[in-house]
Amino acid sequence: MRFTIDEQLADGRGRTGTLELAHGVVRTPAYMPCASRAAVRACPPGEIAAAGVQIVVANAYHLHLRPGEDVVGDCGGLHRFMRWDRPILTDSGGFQVFSLADRNCITEEGVTFRSPVDGHEILLTPELSVQIQMTLGGDIAMPLDECCPCPAERDYVERSIERTLRWAERSLAAHRHDAQRLFGIVQGGVYPQLRARSARATAELGFPGFGIGGLSVGERRDEMLVALRAAMAALPADRPVHLMGVGTPLDIVDCAAEGVDLFDCVLPTRNARHGGVMTWEGVLRIAAAEHERDTRTLSEECDCPACAQGFSRAYLRHLFRIKEPLGWQLLSLHNVRFYTQLLERVRAAIAADALGELRAQLSAWSERDRA
Ligand SMILES: [Zn+2]
């Protein structure tokens, strides 16, 4: 893996870069759609690549449950299994396990939970998560970390970042893969000092890149940005940073200004499933009666398969209302393309030192928009 910084904001940490991974080059900042179960929902990989996607995120938790990492490994690894030849980042599954809070039990060893598929008990340890991800064979793997609920008391968060650090060391010791890089994860809740401490200690372990976890989980937006800045200031500036699970278009512009290089977010595909069409003018509800005879495409500024082939809002509204999978696919591809186009504009704006102007183009989006 090689990471080169290409352009840097005159004022601030925001930068564009080139991340060279085993399966190709990623221009950063980049958006990574979720392919948690080895598919960007409803979308063939060729169409996802044509929509400008450079890298996707798969999930060790989901793929361990079904079909099992051994099945994927025996079928030639995740890239071959899902017919995606560009880079893949795999997440540890920690966030998914911890979001089933009523059913998990955390010990120093790992986290125990019941499989939602067949109810059997699974102990997910840092070593098992690394083992699953090595078998899947993604370009970037993430160590198991403890995701604190929000809100969480400072004492609890402090103990949890210490545990996450011990798990990070165990993950590093278990990780042996020539073509895959293991990133470290920074936690620390909304507490800037804990964020800085977690970032410094994680960096000292020598990871080639970092994830920042536990943000955009219910805290206020200003708290998120303060915590992010504290973490970024304590991380080495020459390593790539992935802000996990963030966010809305405005979040992405503001966090890219802070130097974040990689974003993953379910909003484009989740919105598509609920008929939310993302545009430069905000979210358009395809089911709304006003689109019944609307022959316009979703957006004049979009070149996704739905817009490029001239599918009308009236037709897409019809497909959505009859729950036709073609409608889901076209809306998903449109929203994914909106995000890759957004990141193209973020990269151009950083190079031109004009992020403020790009932010103004998103004035229809409010800071509270979540879906
Ligand atoms: Zn489109």
Coordinates of C-alpha atoms and ligand atoms in Angstrom, one line a residue:
M1 CA 0.0 0.0 0.0
R2 CA 1.2 3.5 -0.8
F3 CA -0.5 6.8 0.1
T4 CA 0.5 10.0 -1.6
I5 CA -0.9 13.4 -0.8
D6 CA -1.5 15.3 -4.0
E7 CA -3.1 18.6 -3.0
Q8 CA -3.5 20.3 0.4
L9 CA -5.8 23.0 1.5
A10 CA -3.9 26.2 2.2
D11 CA -5.8 26.5 5.5
G12 CA -6.5 23.3 7.3
R13 CA -5.8 19.6 7.0
G14 CA -8.1 18.8 4.0
R15 CA -6.2 17.1 1.2
T16 CA -6.6 15.0 -2.0
G17 CA -4.5 11.9 -2.3
T18 CA -3.8 8.7 -4.2
L19 CA -4.1 5.4 -2.3
E20 CA -2.5 2.5 -4.0
L21 CA -3.9 -0.8 -2.9
A22 CA -3.5 -4.4 -4.0
H23 CA -6.5 -4.2 -6.3
G24 CA -6.1 -0.7 -7.7
V25 CA -5.8 3.0 -7.1
V26 CA -8.3 5.1 -5.1
R27 CA -8.4 8.8 -5.5
T28 CA -9.2 10.4 -2.2
P29 CA -11.3 11.7 -0.6
A30 CA -13.5 8.8 -1.7
Y31 CA -16.9 7.4 -1.0
M32 CA -17.2 3.7 -0.4
P33 CA -20.7 2.1 -0.7
C34 CA -21.7 -0.6 1.6
A35 CA -21.5 -4.1 0.2
S36 CA -21.9 -5.6 3.7
R37 CA -23.1 -9.0 2.5
A38 CA -20.9 -9.0 -0.6
A39 CA -23.3 -6.9 -2.7
V40 CA -24.2 -3.3 -3.0
R41 CA -27.9 -3.9 -2.6
A42 CA -29.8 -4.3 -5.9
C43 CA -26.8 -3.2 -8.0
P44 CA -24.5 -5.3 -10.3
P45 CA -20.8 -4.6 -9.7
G46 CA -20.2 -3.5 -13.3
E47 CA -22.8 -0.8 -12.9
I48 CA -21.4 0.3 -9.6
A49 CA -17.9 0.6 -11.2
A50 CA -19.5 2.6 -14.0
A51 CA -21.0 4.9 -11.5
G52 CA -17.5 5.9 -10.4
V53 CA -17.1 3.7 -7.3
Q54 CA -13.5 2.9 -6.6
I55 CA -13.8 0.8 -3.5
V56 CA -16.6 -0.9 -1.5
V57 CA -17.0 -1.9 2.2
A58 CA -17.9 -5.5 3.1
N59 CA -18.5 -6.8 6.6
A60 CA -16.8 -9.6 8.5
Y61 CA -19.8 -10.1 10.8
H62 CA -22.4 -10.5 8.0
L63 CA -20.2 -12.7 5.9
H64 CA -19.2 -14.9 8.8
L65 CA -22.9 -15.6 9.5
R66 CA -23.7 -16.2 5.9
P67 CA -22.3 -17.7 3.8
G68 CA -19.3 -18.2 6.1
E69 CA -15.8 -16.9 5.3
D70 CA -14.7 -20.4 4.4
V71 CA -17.2 -20.6 1.6
V72 CA -16.0 -17.3 0.3
G73 CA -12.3 -18.4 0.7
D74 CA -13.0 -21.7 -1.1
C75 CA -14.6 -19.7 -4.0
G76 CA -11.4 -17.8 -4.5
G77 CA -11.8 -14.9 -2.0
L78 CA -14.2 -12.0 -1.8
H79 CA -13.1 -10.2 -5.0
R80 CA -13.7 -13.3 -7.2
F81 CA -16.8 -14.4 -5.2
M82 CA -18.6 -11.1 -5.9
R83 CA -17.0 -10.4 -9.3
W84 CA -15.5 -7.0 -8.1
D85 CA -11.9 -6.5 -9.1
R86 CA -11.4 -3.1 -7.5
P87 CA -10.3 -2.6 -3.9
I88 CA -12.4 -3.8 -0.9
L89 CA -12.3 -2.7 2.7
T90 CA -13.7 -5.2 5.2
D91 CA -15.1 -4.0 8.5
S92 CA -14.5 -6.1 11.7
G93 CA -18.2 -6.5 12.5
G94 CA -17.7 -4.9 15.9
F95 CA -20.3 -2.1 15.2
Q96 CA -22.9 -4.7 14.1
V97 CA -22.3 -6.8 17.2
F98 CA -22.4 -3.9 19.5
S99 CA -25.6 -2.5 17.9
L100 CA -27.3 -5.7 19.1
A101 CA -26.6 -4.4 22.6
D102 CA -29.3 -6.4 24.4
R103 CA -27.8 -9.6 23.1
N104 CA -24.1 -9.2 23.5
C105 CA -21.7 -9.7 26.4
I106 CA -18.3 -8.0 26.4
T107 CA -15.3 -9.5 28.2
E108 CA -11.5 -9.0 27.8
E109 CA -11.5 -12.0 25.5
G110 CA -14.0 -10.6 23.0
V111 CA -17.8 -10.2 22.6
T112 CA -20.3 -13.0 22.8
F113 CA -23.6 -12.8 20.9
R114 CA -26.2 -15.1 19.5
S115 CA -26.3 -15.6 15.7
P116 CA -29.5 -13.9 14.4
V117 CA -29.5 -16.6 11.7
D118 CA -29.8 -19.8 13.9
G119 CA -29.4 -18.6 17.5
H120 CA -26.0 -20.3 18.2
E121 CA -23.6 -18.5 20.4
I122 CA -20.5 -16.9 18.8
L123 CA -17.5 -15.4 20.6
L124 CA -16.1 -12.8 18.3
T125 CA -12.5 -12.1 19.4
P126 CA -10.0 -9.7 17.8
E127 CA -8.1 -12.8 16.5
L128 CA -11.3 -14.3 14.9
S129 CA -12.2 -11.1 13.3
V130 CA -8.7 -10.8 11.7
Q131 CA -8.9 -14.4 10.7
I132 CA -12.3 -13.9 9.0
Q133 CA -11.0 -10.8 7.2
M134 CA -7.7 -12.5 6.0
T135 CA -9.8 -15.3 4.6
L136 CA -12.1 -12.8 2.8
G137 CA -9.0 -11.2 1.4
G138 CA -10.0 -7.5 1.2
D139 CA -7.4 -4.8 0.6
I140 CA -7.9 -3.1 3.9
A141 CA -9.0 -4.9 7.2
M142 CA -10.2 -3.3 10.4
P143 CA -9.5 -4.6 14.0
L144 CA -12.3 -5.4 16.4
D145 CA -13.0 -2.4 18.6
E146 CA -15.4 -1.6 21.4
C147 CA -18.1 0.8 20.1
C148 CA -19.5 2.8 23.0
P149 CA -23.2 3.6 23.1
C150 CA -24.1 7.3 22.9
P151 CA -24.3 8.9 25.3
A152 CA -21.7 7.2 27.4
E153 CA -20.0 8.4 30.6
R154 CA -16.4 9.5 30.4
D155 CA -15.1 6.8 32.7
Y156 CA -16.8 4.1 30.6
V157 CA -15.3 5.6 27.4
E158 CA -11.9 5.8 29.0
R159 CA -11.9 2.1 30.0
S160 CA -13.2 1.2 26.6
I161 CA -10.4 3.0 24.6
E162 CA -7.9 1.1 26.7
R163 CA -9.6 -2.2 25.8
T164 CA -9.8 -1.2 22.2
L165 CA -6.0 -0.6 22.3
R166 CA -5.3 -4.0 23.8
W167 CA -7.5 -5.6 21.1
A168 CA -5.6 -3.6 18.5
E169 CA -2.3 -5.1 19.7
R170 CA -3.8 -8.6 19.6
S171 CA -5.2 -7.9 16.1
L172 CA -1.8 -6.8 14.9
A173 CA -0.2 -9.9 16.3
A174 CA -2.7 -12.1 14.5
H175 CA -2.6 -10.4 11.2
R176 CA -0.4 -12.0 8.5
H177 CA -1.3 -11.1 5.0
D178 CA 1.0 -9.8 2.3
A179 CA -1.6 -8.0 0.2
Q180 CA -3.9 -6.7 3.0
R181 CA -3.3 -3.8 5.3
L182 CA -4.8 -3.6 8.8
F183 CA -5.8 -0.1 9.9
G184 CA -6.1 1.0 13.6
I185 CA -9.3 2.4 15.0
V186 CA -9.6 5.6 17.1
Q187 CA -12.5 5.7 19.6
G188 CA -13.2 8.1 22.5
G189 CA -16.8 9.2 22.3
V190 CA -17.4 12.9 22.3
Y191 CA -14.5 13.6 24.6
P192 CA -11.7 15.5 22.7
Q193 CA -9.0 14.5 25.2
L194 CA -9.9 10.8 25.0
R195 CA -10.0 11.1 21.2
A196 CA -6.5 12.6 21.2
R197 CA -5.2 9.9 23.6
S198 CA -6.8 7.1 21.6
A199 CA -5.4 8.5 18.4
R200 CA -1.8 9.0 19.8
A201 CA -1.7 5.5 21.3
T202 CA -3.2 3.8 18.2
A203 CA -0.6 5.6 16.0
E204 CA 2.2 4.5 18.2
L205 CA 1.3 0.9 17.4
G206 CA 2.4 1.6 13.8
F207 CA -0.7 1.1 11.7
P208 CA -0.4 2.2 8.1
G209 CA -3.8 3.9 8.2
F210 CA -6.7 4.6 10.6
G211 CA -10.4 4.4 11.1
I212 CA -12.2 6.8 13.3
G213 CA -15.2 5.0 14.8
G214 CA -18.1 5.9 17.1
L215 CA -19.1 9.2 15.5
S216 CA -22.4 10.1 13.9
V217 CA -24.1 7.7 16.4
G218 CA -26.4 10.2 18.0
E219 CA -24.1 13.0 19.3
R220 CA -24.6 16.6 18.3
R221 CA -23.0 17.7 15.0
D222 CA -20.7 20.2 16.7
E223 CA -19.6 17.5 19.2
M224 CA -18.8 15.2 16.2
L225 CA -16.6 17.9 14.6
V226 CA -14.8 18.7 17.8
A227 CA -14.1 15.0 18.5
L228 CA -12.9 14.5 14.9
R229 CA -10.5 17.5 15.0
A230 CA -9.0 16.2 18.2
A231 CA -8.4 12.8 16.7
M232 CA -7.1 14.2 13.4
A233 CA -4.6 16.5 15.2
A234 CA -3.1 13.5 17.0
L235 CA -2.8 11.2 14.0
P236 CA 0.3 11.2 11.6
A237 CA -0.6 13.4 8.7
D238 CA 0.9 11.1 6.1
R239 CA -1.5 8.1 6.7
P240 CA -5.0 7.7 5.2
V241 CA -8.0 8.1 7.5
H242 CA -11.4 6.5 7.2
L243 CA -14.3 8.2 9.0
M244 CA -16.5 5.2 9.7
G245 CA -20.3 5.5 8.9
V246 CA -20.3 9.2 8.0
G247 CA -22.4 10.8 6.6
T248 CA -24.7 13.3 4.9
P249 CA -23.4 15.4 2.0
L250 CA -22.7 18.3 4.4
D251 CA -20.9 16.0 6.8
I252 CA -18.7 14.7 4.0
V253 CA -17.7 18.2 2.8
D254 CA -17.0 19.4 6.4
C255 CA -15.1 16.3 7.4
A256 CA -13.1 16.2 4.1
A257 CA -12.0 19.8 5.1
E258 CA -10.6 18.2 8.3
G259 CA -8.5 15.8 6.3
V260 CA -10.7 12.6 6.1
D261 CA -9.8 10.5 3.1
L262 CA -12.4 7.7 3.1
F263 CA -16.1 7.7 3.8
D264 CA -18.6 4.9 4.0
C265 CA -22.3 5.6 4.4
V266 CA -25.5 3.7 4.0
L267 CA -27.6 6.8 3.1
P268 CA -27.5 6.4 -0.7
T269 CA -28.7 2.8 -0.8
R270 CA -31.0 3.1 2.2
N271 CA -32.6 6.2 0.8
A272 CA -33.1 4.5 -2.5
R273 CA -35.0 1.6 -0.8
H274 CA -37.3 4.2 0.8
G275 CA -37.8 6.2 -2.4
G276 CA -35.5 9.1 -1.4
V277 CA -33.7 10.5 -4.4
M278 CA -30.5 12.5 -3.6
T279 CA -29.9 15.5 -5.7
W280 CA -28.1 18.8 -5.5
E281 CA -31.4 20.4 -4.6
G282 CA -31.9 18.0 -1.6
V283 CA -33.9 14.8 -1.2
L284 CA -36.7 14.3 -3.7
R285 CA -39.5 11.9 -2.6
I286 CA -40.2 9.8 -5.7
A287 CA -43.6 8.6 -4.3
A288 CA -44.9 12.1 -4.1
A289 CA -48.1 12.8 -6.1
E290 CA -46.4 15.7 -7.9
H291 CA -44.3 13.2 -9.9
E292 CA -47.3 11.2 -11.3
R293 CA -46.9 12.7 -14.7
D294 CA -43.4 14.2 -14.3
T295 CA -41.5 13.4 -17.5
R296 CA -38.2 15.0 -16.2
T297 CA -35.3 12.7 -15.3
L298 CA -34.2 12.6 -11.6
S299 CA -31.5 15.2 -12.1
E300 CA -30.1 17.2 -15.1
E301 CA -26.7 17.1 -13.5
C302 CA -26.5 13.3 -13.3
D303 CA -25.1 10.7 -15.7
C304 CA -26.2 7.5 -13.8
P305 CA -28.0 4.8 -15.8
A306 CA -31.4 6.0 -14.8
C307 CA -30.8 9.6 -15.8
A308 CA -28.6 8.9 -18.8
Q309 CA -31.2 6.5 -20.3
G310 CA -33.9 9.1 -19.8
F311 CA -36.1 7.3 -17.3
S312 CA -38.8 9.7 -16.1
R313 CA -39.7 10.5 -12.5
A314 CA -43.2 9.3 -13.5
Y315 CA -41.9 5.9 -14.5
L316 CA -39.6 5.6 -11.5
R317 CA -42.5 6.6 -9.2
H318 CA -44.6 3.8 -10.8
L319 CA -41.8 1.2 -10.4
F320 CA -41.3 2.3 -6.7
R321 CA -45.1 2.0 -6.0
I322 CA -45.4 -1.5 -7.4
K323 CA -42.1 -2.5 -5.5
E324 CA -40.5 -3.5 -8.8
P325 CA -36.8 -4.4 -8.2
L326 CA -35.8 -2.4 -11.3
G327 CA -37.0 0.7 -9.6
W328 CA -34.9 0.0 -6.5
Q329 CA -31.8 -0.7 -8.7
L330 CA -32.2 2.5 -10.7
L331 CA -32.7 4.7 -7.6
S332 CA -29.7 3.0 -5.9
L333 CA -27.5 3.6 -8.9
H334 CA -28.6 7.2 -9.0
N335 CA -27.9 7.8 -5.3
V336 CA -24.5 6.1 -5.5
R337 CA -23.6 8.2 -8.5
F338 CA -24.7 11.3 -6.6
Y339 CA -22.2 10.4 -3.9
T340 CA -19.3 9.6 -6.2
Q341 CA -20.0 12.9 -8.1
L342 CA -20.1 14.7 -4.7
L343 CA -16.7 13.3 -3.9
E344 CA -15.4 14.2 -7.4
R345 CA -16.5 17.8 -6.6
V346 CA -14.9 17.6 -3.1
R347 CA -11.6 16.6 -4.7
A348 CA -11.8 19.4 -7.3
A349 CA -12.8 21.9 -4.6
I350 CA -9.8 21.0 -2.4
A351 CA -7.5 21.3 -5.4
A352 CA -9.0 24.7 -6.2
D353 CA -9.2 25.7 -2.5
A354 CA -12.9 26.3 -3.0
L355 CA -14.7 24.0 -0.5
G356 CA -16.8 26.9 0.8
E357 CA -18.3 27.3 -2.7
L358 CA -19.1 23.6 -2.9
R359 CA -20.7 23.8 0.5
A360 CA -22.9 26.7 -0.7
Q361 CA -24.1 24.5 -3.6
L362 CA -25.5 22.1 -1.0
S363 CA -27.6 24.8 0.7
A364 CA -30.8 22.8 0.1
W365 CA -29.3 20.2 2.5
S366 CA -29.7 20.9 6.2
E367 CA -27.2 19.8 8.8
R368 CA -29.9 17.8 10.3
D369 CA -30.6 15.7 7.2
R370 CA -30.1 12.1 8.0
A371 CA -32.3 10.3 5.5
Ligands
ZN1 ZN -29.1 9.9 -11.9

